[in-house]
Amino acid sequence: MGGWLVRGLVCAAGAAVFAAAGGVVVPTAAAAGVTVTLTCFASPGFADSCRASAAAWEKRTGNTVRLHYQPEDTTTVLQIDHALLEAGSPDVDVFQVDVIWPGILARHFVDLRPYVSDDEIAAHFPQIIANNTVDGRLVAMPWYTDAGLLYFRKDLLESYGRRPPDTWAELAQTAEAIVDGERKRGNRTLSGFLWQGRAYEGLTCNALEWIDSFGGGAIVEADGTVSVDNPRAVAALETAAGWLGRITPRAVLFYGENESRDAFRAGDAVFLRNWPFAWAQLNAPDSPVAGRVGVTALPRGGNSGKRTGTLGGWQLAVSRHSRNVEAAVDLVRFMTGREEQKRRAVHWSYSPTIADLYRDAEVLAANPFLADLHATLVDAVARPSRRTGARYGEVSAAFWTAVHATLSGTGTAAANLADLGGALRRMEKSGW
Ligand code: GLC
């Protein structure tokens, strides 16, 4: 297992010289001159953001950060990280941790509570701190938060006299009207609505939004009861299945966040479901749709439904198997602190987990939607990962499998959700 990564060379003498010459490098409690390895998604914007924070910490401490790049797919990365941690590998010191992972990986992470002050903790949204606390141990510090949002082409909606949709039905009508109109004008590639339909965690997020928007619960409720096989959830899945081939191309059944964003960015869709960080990517100077994109909360499931988004987001945790715990903790505190969260929000639209950054002028200037959609981010619907703990991976995989089958036309929504309900109740009996 030690061969998975080649550790960077540590140049303690060089660091000492740097510290003395620069006069600004403040050695922390951690020894200077060590190399800390951090996992980071390999996609361009994400990797840039990791490099920027890492460079700032290196300059401050005289330590070195080695980035361990991973594919931007939480399902794949969970498998890789789980294997690495189970093997007791010291190769990665700091892990990026999805909001749904603390219950699965907690025992491999250091309790950060003794290292962070009450004030540092109090700065973050309390529900994320609670999410990251397992059996009284704070196993990860919040890094950025996510909630599903609806992106739309402002220019197209304006030219067809449409407003951003309030319900899914209105979204479908608007998408159809605009795509029909554009087809008549010779545009063959425009589609109505893109989202994440591949069989993976992203589909769990999308489908939970549909179900919650219809008032159909959260798969497994906070008291542990399985709720997924209910008529509102069935109506929600039937609605989504009805989009395929109509306003959504069937290819979406193979799309994740990046594929759907890239097609929308190329100008090929009216609506897109994605996370807040897509904002910076869609409005980057080289984006064909820059300046023509609006963003709002996802629509309601009918007049009695609600606008909702699934809670996502990432944390940073220190491996129990790290040989540089002190330096690794220092990197986590630095990267999850105010300055780095602000940098990441201003340049890459990662939504802060520090409440007062939502009142920061520069953060709001770069992400104007954060003011209007604050409630969407804060009240997002959580996946049942806290309740189902270490078994969440199984629960989610069973859920996205049933949803994917329904969307692909294998079985009805009612039959697939009834089977899923039975399977989840059997799991519940043996204990979450
Ligand atoms: C985003 C979210 C994460 C979620 C994932 C699904 O990365 O932040 O919580 O699990 O998307 O693809």
XYZ file of C-alpha atoms and ligand atoms in Angstrom:
444
model
C 0.000 0.000 0.000
C 2.940 2.321 0.739
C 3.718 2.288 -2.981
C 0.488 4.017 -3.987
C 2.137 7.399 -3.809
C 5.696 8.545 -3.952
C 6.243 10.853 -1.028
C 7.719 14.267 -1.826
C 11.223 14.954 -0.612
C 11.419 17.054 2.511
C 13.978 19.814 2.536
C 14.141 20.925 6.151
C 17.240 23.050 5.680
C 15.674 24.856 2.718
C 12.578 25.599 4.725
C 14.632 27.024 7.562
C 16.498 29.327 5.167
C 13.227 30.409 3.593
C 11.799 31.193 6.976
C 14.795 33.255 7.984
C 15.148 35.105 4.673
C 11.482 35.859 4.148
C 10.953 37.027 7.699
C 7.204 36.482 7.258
C 6.963 32.756 7.595
C 5.487 31.909 10.956
C 6.227 28.356 11.972
C 3.109 26.871 13.534
C 2.893 24.363 16.321
C 3.684 21.843 13.628
C 7.304 21.233 12.714
C 8.313 23.108 9.569
C 9.766 21.330 6.568
C 7.346 18.423 6.329
C 5.332 17.323 3.334
C 1.584 16.916 3.760
C -0.407 15.049 1.118
C -3.929 16.253 0.353
C -6.525 14.700 -1.946
C -7.902 17.069 -4.585
C -10.212 16.677 -7.585
C -8.225 16.786 -10.810
C -10.697 18.962 -12.751
C -9.140 22.287 -13.814
C -10.953 24.827 -11.567
C -10.867 22.559 -8.557
C -7.182 21.763 -8.912
C -6.406 25.493 -9.283
C -8.235 26.216 -6.048
C -6.314 23.488 -4.164
C -3.012 24.764 -5.559
C -3.758 28.350 -4.528
C -4.589 27.401 -0.924
C -1.683 24.979 -0.729
C 0.770 27.632 -1.963
C -0.493 30.140 0.610
C -0.009 27.622 3.432
C 3.422 26.579 2.164
C 4.507 30.220 2.193
C 3.246 30.671 5.733
C 4.719 27.531 7.237
C 7.690 26.434 5.163
C 6.000 23.074 4.736
C 5.149 21.451 1.415
C 1.780 20.240 0.132
C 1.625 17.359 -2.254
C -1.669 17.128 -4.130
C -3.034 13.663 -4.704
C -5.377 14.121 -7.657
C -8.594 12.149 -7.915
C -11.482 11.940 -10.404
C -14.377 14.304 -9.643
C -16.842 11.541 -8.815
C -17.722 11.025 -5.184
C -18.816 7.385 -5.655
C -15.487 6.374 -7.215
C -13.424 8.413 -4.788
C -15.187 6.940 -1.759
C -14.160 3.467 -2.894
C -10.546 4.529 -3.410
C -10.292 6.425 -0.124
C -12.046 3.693 1.824
C -9.539 1.125 0.531
C -6.601 3.400 1.326
C -7.829 4.019 4.878
C -8.780 0.406 5.572
C -5.255 -0.575 4.553
C -3.889 1.886 7.121
C -1.918 3.712 4.448
C -0.020 6.807 5.654
C 0.270 8.070 2.060
C -2.530 10.619 2.344
C -2.602 12.935 5.367
C -5.625 15.090 4.553
C -8.759 13.819 2.838
C -11.526 15.797 1.142
C -14.680 14.346 2.637
C -18.146 14.480 1.112
C -20.897 15.585 3.529
C -22.302 12.021 3.369
C -19.069 10.287 4.390
C -18.454 11.056 8.086
C -20.601 8.116 9.237
C -18.788 5.778 6.844
C -15.182 6.833 7.472
C -15.229 8.404 10.959
C -13.071 5.781 12.658
C -10.171 6.518 10.308
C -10.060 10.229 11.101
C -8.438 12.178 13.908
C -10.760 13.951 16.375
C -10.109 17.619 15.558
C -11.852 18.956 18.655
C -8.686 19.236 20.782
C -7.007 21.286 18.037
C -9.707 23.869 17.212
C -11.108 26.633 19.387
C -14.785 27.108 20.211
C -14.763 30.347 18.195
C -13.366 28.585 15.155
C -16.154 26.010 15.343
C -18.868 28.583 16.044
C -18.023 30.437 12.813
C -19.348 27.513 10.716
C -22.972 26.522 10.052
C -23.914 24.440 13.118
C -25.752 21.786 11.106
C -22.533 20.987 9.209
C -20.534 20.806 12.435
C -23.236 18.432 13.756
C -23.017 16.381 10.550
C -19.242 16.079 10.976
C -19.474 15.035 14.615
C -19.668 11.267 15.046
C -19.911 9.768 18.550
C -18.819 13.103 19.995
C -15.725 13.323 17.758
C -15.327 16.169 15.278
C -13.918 14.150 12.397
C -13.800 16.867 9.721
C -13.893 20.645 9.382
C -16.421 22.160 6.926
C -14.775 23.419 3.719
C -17.615 24.394 1.371
C -21.310 23.708 1.168
C -23.546 22.838 -1.772
C -27.223 22.739 -2.667
C -28.754 21.803 -6.012
C -29.682 24.915 -8.049
C -31.385 25.638 -11.363
C -29.308 27.452 -13.978
C -31.094 28.952 -16.953
C -30.309 30.897 -20.110
C -31.467 34.429 -19.328
C -31.206 35.498 -22.975
C -33.413 32.666 -24.247
C -36.049 33.087 -21.541
C -36.187 36.822 -22.237
C -36.508 36.464 -25.979
C -39.419 34.001 -25.537
C -41.080 36.158 -22.862
C -40.739 33.466 -20.187
C -39.860 33.791 -16.511
C -37.800 31.321 -14.489
C -40.159 28.440 -13.659
C -41.931 28.053 -10.347
C -43.017 24.427 -10.840
C -41.567 21.440 -12.720
C -44.581 21.591 -15.046
C -43.775 25.193 -15.922
C -40.117 24.241 -16.490
C -41.177 21.544 -18.962
C -43.522 23.909 -20.837
C -40.907 26.670 -21.042
C -38.197 24.260 -22.160
C -40.444 22.783 -24.836
C -41.551 26.157 -26.164
C -37.988 27.467 -26.422
C -36.544 24.291 -27.956
C -39.399 24.191 -30.535
C -38.854 27.852 -31.381
C -35.094 27.424 -31.724
C -35.511 24.270 -33.866
C -37.570 26.267 -36.297
C -34.683 28.702 -36.489
C -32.324 25.856 -37.389
C -30.796 25.060 -33.974
C -30.578 21.243 -33.902
C -28.449 20.819 -30.763
C -30.416 22.720 -28.119
C -32.110 20.610 -25.472
C -34.446 21.652 -22.680
C -33.154 20.440 -19.318
C -29.902 18.725 -18.313
C -29.141 17.100 -14.979
C -27.136 14.205 -13.495
C -28.736 10.884 -14.460
C -25.841 8.432 -14.320
C -26.220 5.598 -11.773
C -24.146 7.188 -8.962
C -24.443 9.475 -5.959
C -25.277 12.483 -8.136
C -28.511 10.765 -9.218
C -29.413 10.231 -5.562
C -29.051 14.017 -5.097
C -31.235 14.837 -8.126
C -33.940 12.304 -7.284
C -34.103 13.371 -3.639
C -34.761 16.913 -4.888
C -37.640 15.743 -7.094
C -39.131 13.728 -4.242
C -38.713 16.429 -1.596
C -40.141 19.039 -3.982
C -43.326 16.925 -4.099
C -43.374 16.572 -0.297
C -42.404 12.900 -0.614
C -39.870 12.729 2.243
C -36.157 11.972 2.392
C -35.915 8.215 1.575
C -35.250 7.306 5.234
C -36.565 9.749 7.827
C -34.714 11.171 10.830
C -36.335 8.564 13.118
C -35.011 5.759 10.920
C -38.264 4.806 9.186
C -38.183 4.047 5.487
C -40.502 6.439 3.633
C -39.459 6.169 0.004
C -42.378 4.056 -1.262
C -45.083 6.711 -1.048
C -47.408 8.163 -3.703
C -45.679 11.566 -3.805
C -42.305 9.978 -4.414
C -43.896 7.903 -7.185
C -45.367 11.074 -8.735
C -41.948 12.757 -8.544
C -40.171 9.915 -10.364
C -42.932 9.691 -12.963
C -42.507 13.406 -13.608
C -38.756 13.056 -14.138
C -39.166 9.947 -16.320
C -41.592 11.980 -18.455
C -38.846 14.522 -19.278
C -36.697 11.928 -21.060
C -36.988 12.103 -24.814
C -39.162 15.197 -24.378
C -37.111 17.995 -22.778
C -34.128 15.904 -21.642
C -31.965 13.818 -23.995
C -31.605 10.153 -22.999
C -27.838 10.678 -22.881
C -28.408 12.323 -19.496
C -28.632 8.793 -18.074
C -24.825 8.771 -18.487
C -24.169 12.337 -17.302
C -22.539 13.544 -14.105
C -21.962 17.130 -12.987
C -19.238 17.847 -15.541
C -20.903 16.368 -18.642
C -24.162 18.237 -18.008
C -22.328 21.479 -17.213
C -20.137 21.213 -20.323
C -23.154 20.795 -22.618
C -24.938 23.764 -21.017
C -21.713 25.806 -21.155
C -21.428 25.052 -24.864
C -24.866 26.652 -25.308
C -26.732 23.376 -25.794
C -29.447 23.629 -23.131
C -32.043 26.015 -21.738
C -31.926 24.686 -18.138
C -29.310 22.912 -16.049
C -29.410 21.436 -12.551
C -26.009 21.798 -10.913
C -24.201 22.978 -7.759
C -23.185 26.574 -6.893
C -19.607 26.125 -8.091
C -20.868 25.811 -11.697
C -21.536 29.579 -11.547
C -17.854 30.550 -11.868
C -17.272 27.942 -14.586
C -20.284 29.096 -16.636
C -19.267 32.744 -16.338
C -15.529 32.338 -16.897
C -14.167 34.616 -19.655
C -13.791 31.670 -22.052
C -17.337 30.350 -21.451
C -19.580 30.682 -24.542
C -22.556 31.499 -22.259
C -20.760 33.926 -19.923
C -23.095 36.734 -18.818
C -26.166 34.972 -20.245
C -26.825 32.664 -17.293
C -29.288 33.094 -14.439
C -29.630 30.905 -11.384
C -32.536 30.251 -9.041
C -33.928 27.594 -6.713
C -35.142 24.342 -8.263
C -38.904 24.308 -9.018
C -41.728 23.025 -6.820
C -43.461 19.717 -7.380
C -46.867 21.216 -8.142
C -48.662 24.010 -6.336
C -48.506 22.316 -2.965
C -44.860 21.352 -3.382
C -41.751 23.226 -2.262
C -38.581 24.599 -3.759
C -35.690 22.581 -2.447
C -32.149 21.461 -3.147
C -30.141 18.542 -1.829
C -27.457 19.403 0.709
C -23.990 18.652 -0.582
C -20.567 19.923 0.254
C -17.098 18.899 1.302
C -15.029 18.862 4.462
C -11.368 18.269 5.242
C -10.282 15.479 7.593
C -6.953 14.208 8.906
C -6.141 10.541 8.575
C -5.439 8.628 11.768
C -2.682 6.903 9.805
C -0.892 10.186 8.995
C 2.697 10.507 10.187
C 2.328 14.312 10.232
C -0.833 14.847 12.224
C 0.140 18.265 13.625
C 1.035 19.736 10.248
C -1.978 18.080 8.619
C -4.330 19.589 11.211
C -2.724 22.976 10.645
C -3.348 22.684 6.889
C -6.994 21.734 7.522
C -7.522 24.714 9.855
C -5.905 27.027 7.335
C -7.846 25.769 4.321
C -11.193 25.752 6.105
C -10.560 29.175 7.675
C -12.081 32.472 6.646
C -9.357 33.710 4.299
C -9.204 30.550 2.163
C -12.984 30.083 2.101
C -13.250 33.649 0.859
C -10.588 33.131 -1.810
C -12.363 29.990 -3.026
C -15.763 31.729 -3.071
C -14.524 34.814 -4.932
C -12.533 32.952 -7.576
C -14.310 29.605 -7.941
C -17.799 30.035 -6.396
C -17.389 27.439 -3.662
C -20.087 28.386 -1.146
C -18.622 29.133 2.272
C -19.552 27.264 5.428
C -18.739 30.389 7.470
C -21.980 32.300 7.943
C -20.575 35.839 7.950
C -18.957 35.393 4.514
C -22.513 35.595 3.132
C -22.399 39.297 4.082
C -18.957 39.909 2.562
C -19.087 42.439 -0.301
C -16.466 40.712 -2.460
C -18.035 37.282 -2.015
C -21.450 38.678 -2.979
C -20.086 40.675 -5.922
C -18.599 37.480 -7.390
C -21.666 35.362 -6.533
C -24.719 37.651 -6.489
C -27.042 34.641 -6.167
C -25.697 33.819 -2.702
C -27.777 36.635 -1.198
C -31.077 35.554 -2.831
C -30.501 31.831 -2.449
C -29.149 31.881 1.080
C -32.245 30.045 2.370
C -31.904 27.363 -0.326
C -28.366 26.666 0.791
C -29.082 26.749 4.497
C -32.362 24.775 4.417
C -31.230 22.181 1.874
C -32.626 18.665 2.285
C -30.072 16.239 3.720
C -29.589 12.751 2.391
C -30.171 10.147 5.142
C -26.465 9.622 5.738
C -26.485 10.660 9.366
C -29.299 8.265 10.246
C -27.994 5.309 8.263
C -24.331 5.879 9.208
C -21.897 3.337 7.833
C -24.701 1.783 5.735
C -25.479 4.974 3.813
C -23.444 3.787 0.818
C -25.695 0.729 0.455
C -28.870 2.778 0.957
C -27.895 5.308 -1.673
C -26.791 2.675 -4.194
C -30.125 0.845 -3.792
C -31.963 4.140 -4.268
C -30.097 5.342 -7.354
C -30.396 1.848 -8.895
C -34.202 1.934 -8.507
C -34.345 5.489 -9.872
C -32.083 4.704 -12.818
C -34.169 1.645 -13.693
C -37.341 3.765 -13.618
C -35.804 6.454 -15.821
C -34.542 3.806 -18.249
C -38.026 2.293 -18.549
C -37.258 -0.893 -16.590
C -40.267 -1.252 -14.287
C -42.675 1.428 -13.142
C -41.903 4.027 -10.503
C -44.466 2.437 -8.162
C -43.095 -1.099 -8.524
C -39.446 -0.039 -8.282
C -40.042 2.094 -5.199
C -42.095 -0.690 -3.567
C -39.180 -3.124 -4.083
C -36.749 -0.533 -2.803
C -38.900 0.096 0.272
C -38.840 -3.655 1.033
C -35.065 -3.864 0.620
C -34.454 -0.811 2.804
C -36.776 -2.164 5.529
C -34.807 -5.408 5.574
C -31.645 -3.314 6.068
C -33.376 -1.286 8.777
C -34.281 -4.495 10.652
C -30.670 -5.550 10.805
C -29.830 -2.065 12.112
C -28.669 1.165 10.537
C -21.247 17.378 -5.070
C -21.741 17.517 -3.650
C -21.646 16.200 -2.926
C -22.412 15.149 -3.695
C -21.882 15.042 -5.114
C -22.725 14.089 -5.941
O -19.867 17.146 -5.080
O -21.019 18.491 -2.946
O -22.158 16.310 -1.618
O -22.366 13.898 -3.055
O -21.898 16.307 -5.737
O -22.214 13.934 -7.211
